[in-house]
XYZ file of C-alpha atoms in Angstrom:
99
model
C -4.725 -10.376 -13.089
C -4.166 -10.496 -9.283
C -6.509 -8.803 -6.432
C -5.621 -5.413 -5.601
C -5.975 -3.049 -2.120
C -4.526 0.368 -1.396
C -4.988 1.918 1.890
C -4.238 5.661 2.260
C -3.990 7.990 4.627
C -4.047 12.018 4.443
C -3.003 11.874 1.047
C -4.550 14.408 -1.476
C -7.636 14.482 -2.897
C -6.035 14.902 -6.665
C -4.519 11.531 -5.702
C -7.797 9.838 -4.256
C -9.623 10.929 -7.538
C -6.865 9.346 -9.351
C -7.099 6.003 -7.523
C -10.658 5.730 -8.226
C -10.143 5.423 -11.551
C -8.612 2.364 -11.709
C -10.034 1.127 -8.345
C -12.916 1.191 -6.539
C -12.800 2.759 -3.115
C -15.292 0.748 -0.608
C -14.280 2.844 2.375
C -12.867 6.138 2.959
C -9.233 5.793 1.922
C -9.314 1.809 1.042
C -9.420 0.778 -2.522
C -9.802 -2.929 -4.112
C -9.576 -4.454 -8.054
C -8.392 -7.082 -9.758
C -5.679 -5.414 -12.221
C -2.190 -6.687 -13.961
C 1.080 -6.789 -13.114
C 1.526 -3.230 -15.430
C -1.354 -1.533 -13.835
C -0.434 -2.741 -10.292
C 2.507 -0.943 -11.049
C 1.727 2.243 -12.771
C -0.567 2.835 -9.533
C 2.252 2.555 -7.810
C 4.055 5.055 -9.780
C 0.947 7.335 -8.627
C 1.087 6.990 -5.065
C 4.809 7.320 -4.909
C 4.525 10.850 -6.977
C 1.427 11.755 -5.196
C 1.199 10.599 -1.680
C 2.889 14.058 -0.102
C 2.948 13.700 3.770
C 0.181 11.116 4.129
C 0.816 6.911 3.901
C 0.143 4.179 1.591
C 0.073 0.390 1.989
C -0.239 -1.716 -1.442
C -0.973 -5.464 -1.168
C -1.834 -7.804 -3.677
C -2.444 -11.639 -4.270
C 1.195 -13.398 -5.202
C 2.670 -16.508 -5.534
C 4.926 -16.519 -2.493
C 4.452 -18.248 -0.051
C 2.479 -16.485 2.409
C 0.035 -15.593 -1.025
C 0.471 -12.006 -0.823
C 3.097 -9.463 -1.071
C 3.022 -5.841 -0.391
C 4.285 -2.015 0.151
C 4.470 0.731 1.890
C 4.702 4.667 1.338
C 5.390 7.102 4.155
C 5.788 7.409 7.717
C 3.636 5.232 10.201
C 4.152 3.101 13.183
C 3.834 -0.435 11.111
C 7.184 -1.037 9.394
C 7.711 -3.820 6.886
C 10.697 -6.556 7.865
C 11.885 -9.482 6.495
C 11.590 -12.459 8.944
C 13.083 -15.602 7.009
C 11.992 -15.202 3.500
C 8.483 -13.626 4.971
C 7.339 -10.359 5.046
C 5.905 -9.441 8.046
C 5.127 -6.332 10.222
C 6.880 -4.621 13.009
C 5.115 -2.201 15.324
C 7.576 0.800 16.252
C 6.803 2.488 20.017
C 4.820 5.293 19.802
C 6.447 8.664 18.905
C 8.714 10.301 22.158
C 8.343 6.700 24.072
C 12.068 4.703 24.369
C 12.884 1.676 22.979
C-alpha cells in the first residue's frame, strides 16, 4: 500500500464520481488514499479513458529516490522532464508568448 493523490481539472463529472470511489476527494478536484500497486493502476486506467479535454496529475509514495513518483494526463503549462535520474517539472511560457 503506498499514499495516493490525483488532481484533476475540467474532467467529467462521470469520472469525478468514479474517483470517489476508491478515493476520497478533500478538495474540489484533489483526491488522496492509501491503495496498491493494482489499484494505483486501474485508476489510472480510469483517468486515461475518462479525462476528455481536462488534466490529471497522479503522484504516489515510491522508493526512488526523491520518495515519490508521478504522472500526468493532458495539456497544461507544467510538463514532466527527466533531470538526471529525477523527475522534475518544467514550466512552459504561457500560450502565444515566445520562447
Amino acid at each position: 500500500m503506498s499514499f495516493l493523490v490525483v488532481v484533476t481539472e475540467n474532467v467529467p463529472p462521470r469520472l469525478r464520481g468514479r474517483l470517489a470511489i476508491w478515493l476520497l476527494e478533500v478538495r474540489s478536484g484533489v483526491y488522496i488514499g492509501d491503495v496498491s500497486r493494482r489499484t494505483r493502476e486501474m485508476i489510472w486506467q480510469q483517468l486515461d479513458a475518462g479525462h476528455e479535454d481536462g488534466n490529471v496529475v497522479m503522484a504516489w509514495a515510491s522508493n526512488s529516490e526523491s520518495g515519490y513518483d508521478f504522472q500526468t494526463l493532458g495539456t497544461n503549462r507544467r510538463e514532466p522532464i527527466d533531470y538526471d535520474g529525477l523527475r522534475l517539472v518544467a514550466f512552459l511560457p504561457p500560450e502565444g508568448q515566445a520562447l
